[in-house]
Tab-separated table of C-alpha atoms and ligand atoms in Angstrom:
chain	number	residue	atom	x	y	z
A	318	MET	CA	18.516	-6.818	12.672
A	319	PRO	CA	22.486	-7.977	10.545
A	320	GLY	CA	21.394	-11.727	12.025
A	321	ILE	CA	17.485	-11.809	10.822
A	322	VAL	CA	18.477	-10.411	7.319
A	323	VAL	CA	21.748	-13.361	8.125
A	324	ARG	CA	18.455	-15.846	7.807
A	325	GLU	CA	16.406	-14.282	5.981
A	326	ARG	CA	18.900	-14.422	3.269
A	327	LEU	CA	20.305	-18.199	4.390
A	328	HIS	CA	16.358	-19.434	4.210
A	329	SER	CA	15.936	-21.983	2.073
A	330	PRO	CA	12.999	-20.641	-0.192
A	331	GLY	CA	8.593	-22.377	0.022
A	332	ARG	CA	7.473	-21.246	2.442
A	333	GLU	CA	3.225	-21.648	3.035
A	334	ARG	CA	1.144	-18.227	2.198
A	335	ILE	CA	-1.571	-18.334	4.691
A	336	PRO	CA	-4.462	-16.343	4.033
A	337	GLU	CA	-6.463	-13.409	5.393
A	338	PRO	CA	-9.955	-12.701	5.346
A	339	MET	CA	-10.205	-10.833	2.252
A	340	VAL	CA	-12.460	-8.304	3.558
A	341	MET	CA	-11.450	-6.854	6.273
A	342	ASP	CA	-14.036	-5.263	8.215
A	343	ASP	CA	-14.423	-6.298	11.936
A	344	ALA	CA	-14.324	-3.633	14.436
A	345	GLU	CA	-11.683	-4.908	16.160
A	346	SER	CA	-9.191	-5.443	13.228
A	347	VAL	CA	-11.193	-1.498	11.910
A	348	ALA	CA	-9.782	0.319	15.358
A	349	TYR	CA	-6.662	-0.846	15.411
A	350	PHE	CA	-5.397	-0.624	12.127
A	351	HIS	CA	-6.625	3.177	11.795
A	352	THR	CA	-5.260	4.078	15.421
A	353	GLY	CA	-2.330	2.320	14.359
A	354	GLY	CA	-1.650	3.846	10.495
A	355	GLY	CA	-2.523	7.545	12.092
A	356	ALA	CA	-0.020	6.977	14.789
A	357	ASN	CA	2.806	4.178	14.129
A	358	PRO	CA	5.587	4.913	12.931
A	359	GLY	CA	6.528	2.189	10.849
A	360	MET	CA	3.221	2.581	9.437
A	361	ARG	CA	3.699	6.147	8.695
A	362	ALA	CA	6.787	5.736	7.091
A	363	VAL	CA	4.958	3.453	4.482
A	364	TYR	CA	2.496	6.430	3.955
A	365	ASP	CA	4.628	8.983	2.942
A	366	LEU	CA	6.718	6.626	0.428
A	367	CYS	CA	3.533	6.226	-1.047
A	368	ALA	CA	2.317	10.252	-1.130
A	369	ARG	CA	5.690	10.579	-2.218
A	370	SER	CA	5.121	8.113	-4.797
A	371	ILE	CA	1.676	9.723	-6.594
A	372	ASP	CA	3.092	12.622	-6.211
A	373	ALA	CA	5.912	11.783	-9.193
A	374	LEU	CA	2.587	10.207	-11.125
A	375	LEU	CA	-0.018	12.281	-10.233
A	376	PRO	CA	-0.132	15.302	-12.890
A	377	PRO	CA	-1.409	19.376	-11.968
A	378	GLY	CA	-5.777	18.804	-10.551
A	379	GLY	CA	-5.263	14.856	-10.932
A	380	ARG	CA	-7.937	12.326	-10.239
A	381	ILE	CA	-6.084	8.735	-8.517
A	382	LEU	CA	-8.898	6.111	-8.512
A	383	ASP	CA	-7.624	4.061	-4.540
A	384	LEU	CA	-8.418	0.338	-4.948
A	385	GLY	CA	-8.929	-1.073	-2.056
A	386	ILE	CA	-9.104	2.437	0.417
A	387	GLY	CA	-9.542	0.505	3.686
A	388	SER	CA	-9.801	3.074	6.523
A	389	GLY	CA	-8.332	6.158	4.373
A	390	ARG	CA	-4.775	6.695	5.614
A	391	ALA	CA	-2.029	5.836	3.006
A	392	LEU	CA	-5.088	8.048	0.805
A	393	SER	CA	-5.422	10.642	2.610
A	394	ALA	CA	-1.399	10.963	3.057
A	395	VAL	CA	-1.925	11.305	-1.260
A	396	LEU	CA	-4.702	14.066	-0.245
A	397	ARG	CA	-3.178	16.463	2.223
A	398	ARG	CA	0.436	16.179	0.037
A	399	ARG	CA	-1.599	16.644	-2.681
A	400	PRO	CA	-3.845	19.896	-2.688
A	401	ASP	CA	-4.822	20.223	-6.018
A	402	VAL	CA	-5.884	16.691	-6.661
A	403	HIS	CA	-8.945	14.593	-6.385
A	404	ALA	CA	-9.875	10.973	-5.274
A	405	VAL	CA	-12.118	8.061	-5.585
A	406	GLY	CA	-11.962	5.601	-3.063
A	407	VAL	CA	-12.586	1.402	-2.999
A	408	ASP	CA	-13.510	-0.605	-0.878
A	409	LEU	CA	-15.846	-3.869	0.582
A	410	ALA	CA	-15.900	-2.797	3.880
A	411	PRO	CA	-18.699	-0.889	5.231
A	412	ASN	CA	-16.305	0.456	8.332
A	413	MET	CA	-13.623	1.022	7.109
A	414	LEU	CA	-15.746	2.728	4.333
A	415	ALA	CA	-17.524	3.974	7.286
A	416	THR	CA	-14.044	5.224	9.998
A	417	ALA	CA	-12.359	6.724	5.655
A	418	GLN	CA	-15.825	9.117	5.609
A	419	GLU	CA	-15.099	10.677	9.607
A	420	LEU	CA	-10.831	10.816	8.337
A	421	PHE	CA	-11.697	13.107	5.474
A	422	THR	CA	-14.369	15.098	7.038
A	423	ALA	CA	-12.104	15.625	10.533
A	424	GLU	CA	-9.361	16.108	7.892
A	425	GLY	CA	-11.128	18.943	5.269
A	426	LEU	CA	-10.522	16.623	2.443
A	427	ASP	CA	-14.500	14.842	2.323
A	428	GLY	CA	-15.242	17.321	-0.610
A	429	ARG	CA	-12.227	15.918	-3.248
A	430	ALA	CA	-12.714	12.570	-2.561
A	431	GLU	CA	-15.515	10.083	-2.648
A	432	LEU	CA	-16.485	6.680	-1.754
A	433	VAL	CA	-17.519	3.308	-3.767
A	434	GLN	CA	-18.248	-0.429	-1.975
A	435	ALA	CA	-17.239	-2.191	-4.764
A	436	ASP	CA	-15.063	-6.014	-5.434
A	437	ILE	CA	-11.450	-4.169	-6.967
A	438	THR	CA	-11.889	-7.597	-9.116
A	439	ALA	CA	-14.919	-6.244	-10.812
A	440	LEU	CA	-15.179	-2.656	-10.602
A	441	PRO	CA	-18.629	-1.013	-11.706
A	442	GLU	CA	-18.398	0.106	-15.600
A	443	SER	CA	-18.884	3.793	-13.843
A	444	LEU	CA	-15.220	3.434	-12.585
A	445	ALA	CA	-13.442	1.379	-14.504
A	446	ALA	CA	-14.125	3.595	-16.938
A	447	GLY	CA	-13.780	6.365	-15.413
A	448	SER	CA	-10.897	9.361	-16.687
A	449	TRP	CA	-7.666	8.814	-13.878
A	450	ASP	CA	-4.743	9.249	-13.517
A	451	ALA	CA	-3.438	7.589	-10.563
A	452	VAL	CA	-4.637	4.193	-9.752
A	453	SER	CA	-2.963	2.656	-6.635
A	454	CYS	CA	-3.425	0.001	-5.040
A	455	MET	CA	-1.594	0.223	-1.318
A	456	TRP	CA	-1.476	-2.894	1.467
A	457	THR	CA	-4.143	-4.383	-1.025
A	458	LEU	CA	-3.588	-7.303	-2.497
A	459	HIS	CA	-2.218	-9.790	0.136
A	460	GLN	CA	-5.983	-9.543	1.381
A	461	LEU	CA	-6.932	-11.727	-1.867
A	462	PRO	CA	-7.422	-15.225	-1.175
A	463	ASP	CA	-5.773	-17.319	-3.715
A	464	VAL	CA	-3.953	-16.369	-7.396
A	465	GLU	CA	-6.583	-16.467	-9.613
A	466	VAL	CA	-9.173	-14.153	-7.098
A	467	LEU	CA	-5.636	-12.101	-7.520
A	468	GLY	CA	-5.392	-12.349	-11.428
A	469	ALA	CA	-8.015	-10.996	-11.794
A	470	ALA	CA	-7.934	-7.917	-9.328
A	471	LEU	CA	-4.598	-7.322	-11.703
A	472	ARG	CA	-6.468	-7.936	-14.719
A	473	GLN	CA	-8.566	-5.247	-13.888
A	474	ILE	CA	-6.355	-2.419	-12.845
A	475	ALA	CA	-4.674	-3.272	-16.017
A	476	ALA	CA	-8.241	-2.632	-18.222
A	477	VAL	CA	-8.340	0.939	-16.235
A	478	GLN	CA	-4.429	1.606	-16.399
A	479	ARG	CA	-5.186	0.334	-20.751
A	480	ASP	CA	-8.784	2.381	-20.952
A	481	SER	CA	-7.725	5.454	-19.337
A	482	GLY	CA	-3.363	6.143	-19.546
A	483	ALA	CA	-3.379	6.102	-15.336
A	484	GLY	CA	0.458	6.492	-14.072
A	485	LEU	CA	-0.019	3.030	-11.773
A	486	TRP	CA	1.142	2.380	-8.223
A	487	ILE	CA	0.594	-0.680	-6.287
A	488	SER	CA	3.207	-1.030	-3.498
A	489	ASP	CA	2.292	-4.153	-0.615
A	490	PHE	CA	3.830	-6.805	1.651
A	491	ALA	CA	6.136	-9.245	0.437
A	492	ARG	CA	5.939	-12.531	2.093
A	493	LEU	CA	9.830	-13.212	2.833
A	494	LYS	CA	11.613	-17.445	3.511
A	495	ASP	CA	12.312	-16.958	6.811
A	496	PRO	CA	8.828	-17.318	8.786
A	497	SER	CA	10.041	-15.571	12.153
A	498	ALA	CA	12.078	-12.520	9.979
A	499	CYS	CA	8.699	-9.623	9.572
A	500	PRO	CA	7.887	-10.262	14.024
A	501	ALA	CA	11.304	-10.620	14.980
A	502	MET	CA	12.033	-7.397	13.084
A	503	LEU	CA	8.950	-6.154	15.011
A	504	GLN	CA	10.408	-7.027	18.148
A	505	CYS	CA	13.404	-5.457	17.208
A	506	VAL	CA	12.223	-1.675	15.322
A	507	ASP	CA	8.890	-1.625	17.233
A	508	PRO	CA	8.432	-3.142	20.431
A	509	ASP	CA	6.441	-0.688	22.028
A	510	SER	CA	3.802	-1.414	19.318
A	511	PRO	CA	0.450	-2.410	20.548
A	512	MET	CA	0.088	-6.108	20.675
A	513	GLY	CA	-2.328	-6.723	18.423
A	514	LEU	CA	-1.150	-3.868	15.975
A	515	ARG	CA	2.423	-6.628	15.614
A	516	GLN	CA	-0.334	-9.404	14.812
A	517	ASP	CA	-1.905	-7.999	11.667
A	518	ALA	CA	1.067	-6.604	10.191
A	519	ILE	CA	2.729	-11.158	11.477
A	520	ALA	CA	-0.922	-11.925	9.403
A	521	SER	CA	-0.653	-9.779	6.890
A	522	GLU	CA	3.000	-10.883	5.604
A	523	ALA	CA	1.949	-14.316	5.870
A	524	ALA	CA	-0.055	-13.710	3.425
A	525	ALA	CA	2.030	-11.383	1.315
A	526	PHE	CA	2.436	-12.730	-2.207
A	527	THR	CA	6.063	-13.371	-2.610
A	528	ARG	CA	8.041	-10.565	-5.313
A	529	GLU	CA	8.599	-13.736	-7.923
A	530	GLU	CA	4.380	-14.095	-6.802
A	531	LEU	CA	3.716	-11.199	-7.927
A	532	SER	CA	5.864	-10.482	-10.254
A	533	ALA	CA	4.463	-13.560	-12.143
A	534	GLU	CA	0.958	-12.699	-11.943
A	535	LEU	CA	1.367	-8.748	-12.436
A	536	ALA	CA	2.496	-9.791	-15.784
A	537	ALA	CA	0.178	-12.925	-15.916
A	538	ALA	CA	-2.113	-9.834	-16.646
A	539	GLY	CA	-0.192	-7.223	-19.188
A	540	LEU	CA	1.492	-5.880	-16.081
A	541	GLY	CA	4.638	-6.874	-17.120
A	542	GLY	CA	6.277	-3.451	-18.078
A	543	LEU	CA	6.924	-1.495	-14.778
A	544	ARG	CA	9.257	0.039	-12.327
A	545	CYS	CA	9.436	-1.900	-9.366
A	546	GLY	CA	11.756	-1.140	-6.231
A	547	HIS	CA	11.713	-2.622	-2.534
A	548	CYS	CA	13.099	-1.980	0.933
A	549	THR	CA	16.150	-3.162	2.676
A	550	PRO	CA	17.922	-4.250	4.640
A	551	LEU	CA	15.516	-6.990	5.394
A	552	PRO	CA	12.979	-6.939	1.661
A	553	TYR	CA	9.202	-6.883	3.163
A	554	LEU	CA	7.518	-4.781	1.399
A	555	GLN	CA	7.282	-4.570	-2.473
A	556	ALA	CA	6.639	-1.685	-4.666
A	557	TYR	CA	5.790	-1.304	-8.936
A	558	TRP	CA	4.422	1.444	-10.774
A	559	MET	CA	4.293	2.661	-14.634
A	560	PHE	CA	3.678	7.084	-15.408
A	561	GLY	CA	1.108	7.668	-17.177
A	562	ALA	CA	0.337	8.944	-20.725
A	563	ARG	CA	1.259	11.906	-19.644
A	564	GLY	CA	5.286	11.122	-18.585
A	565	LYS	CA	6.748	11.185	-15.634
A	566	HIS	CA	5.971	14.855	-13.221
A	567	ALA	CA	7.891	16.952	-11.475
A	568	PRO	CA	6.951	15.661	-7.861
A	569	ILE	CA	4.855	19.557	-6.715
A	570	GLY	CA	3.239	18.504	-2.990
A	571	GLN	CA	3.796	19.518	0.557
A	572	GLN	CA	6.013	17.312	2.680
A	573	ASP	CA	4.329	16.205	5.401
A	574	SER	CA	4.460	18.588	8.207
A	575	ALA	CA	3.309	15.909	11.397
A	576	LEU	CA	5.869	13.127	10.166
A	577	ASN	CA	8.408	14.207	12.959
A	578	GLY	CA	11.141	12.574	15.552
A	579	GLN	CA	10.999	9.226	15.253
A	580	THR	CA	8.293	8.987	11.830
A	581	ARG	CA	10.649	11.208	10.283
A	582	ARG	CA	14.284	9.316	10.325
A	583	GLU	CA	11.837	5.630	9.966
A	584	ALA	CA	9.977	7.463	6.517
A	585	ALA	CA	13.965	8.419	5.649
A	586	LEU	CA	15.588	5.133	5.799
A	587	LEU	CA	12.508	3.458	4.195
A	588	ARG	CA	13.079	5.609	1.024
A	589	TRP	CA	16.997	5.177	1.165
A	590	GLY	CA	16.844	1.354	1.329
A	591	PHE	CA	13.661	0.902	-1.051
A	592	THR	CA	15.945	-0.027	-4.405
A	593	ALA	CA	14.112	2.173	-6.904
A	594	LYS	CA	11.007	4.567	-6.047
A	595	PRO	CA	8.861	6.763	-8.743
A	596	PHE	CA	10.778	10.103	-7.015
B	38	SAM	C1	-4.783	-3.490	4.815
B	38	SAM	S1	-6.231	-2.655	4.347
B	38	SAM	C2	-5.433	-1.350	3.700
B	38	SAM	C3	-6.239	-0.788	2.937
B	38	SAM	C4	-5.399	1.434	2.979
B	38	SAM	N1	-4.705	1.184	1.695
B	38	SAM	C5	-3.970	1.264	3.668
B	38	SAM	O1	-3.283	1.318	2.958
B	38	SAM	O2	-4.265	1.291	4.284
B	38	SAM	C6	-7.329	-3.449	2.768
B	38	SAM	C7	-8.113	-2.579	2.426
B	38	SAM	O3	-8.171	-3.632	1.313
B	38	SAM	C8	-10.071	-4.241	1.404
B	38	SAM	N2	-9.877	-5.286	0.187
B	38	SAM	C9	-10.066	-6.312	0.320
B	38	SAM	N3	-10.487	-7.313	-0.844
B	38	SAM	C10	-10.918	-6.347	-2.016
B	38	SAM	C11	-11.095	-6.044	-2.622
B	38	SAM	N4	-11.752	-7.855	-3.371
B	38	SAM	N5	-12.197	-5.498	-2.998
B	38	SAM	C12	-12.604	-4.498	-2.434
B	38	SAM	N6	-11.760	-4.157	-1.501
B	38	SAM	C13	-10.689	-5.260	-0.922
B	38	SAM	C14	-9.862	-4.490	2.517
B	38	SAM	O4	-11.436	-3.720	2.952
B	38	SAM	C15	-9.258	-3.610	2.964
B	38	SAM	O5	-9.544	-2.451	3.766
């Protein structure tokens, strides 16, 4: 790892972004992503960080709007941590939504989560004008085709936040300067992960907005005051948040009892290495 980190620090900027298809719906990609999210220690560590963070944003009995819910793993971590919380999850991909529905049914969460097929850049009025305590967008922005669509998504998020007074949690990959850094890191820390899952992560990092790009677009959308953090020593994940109108909450969630062994260690390392976080 030290060599990968040093090469990244010394690498010149200017790496081109390689966009992915916006809607992630082909059966094989959905299955890889969903299976990986349930088993892969690195992915589960990220879900744990997101759930702990959102726990600090949500008042008791709160309502969360999750944008780009995918197969439901990230939101499931929030709902399992906080049995008092209700959610609406939005995605454009029918296969993702069907997989999320199966997950929530299997985990006994479906009474607390509603799924809606919609575009996060132009939400239906019923969601845009809803009463939310938190809005989350996790591992989704890198799928947007360009900065114009990114800007539309962030303006929509800013409008919902402004109207509802919700807390906000936005997290995603951050594109690194060195194109070989992410593949080398995954080979180093996760040599046994399935090739399809690893290729998906590598493509997502290449499609991600850099920290500078995302910060600039957040500011342009009226979200320049968000707090932010990133993982270290290799800054391939970035997060932005604000507390809602009801302020900061002492996290009340239960620790994920299924986090054990390598996953527990990776979650702790990610948490400790993150430069700032809301909890
Ligand atoms: C990589 S998945 C992440 C899912 C989930 N948040 C997680 O962390 O596991 C990103 C999801 O965003 C969805 N997505 C991308 N652009 C979207 C848009 N404009 N409107 C709604 N969903 C979108 C994709 O279909 C995909 O399911």
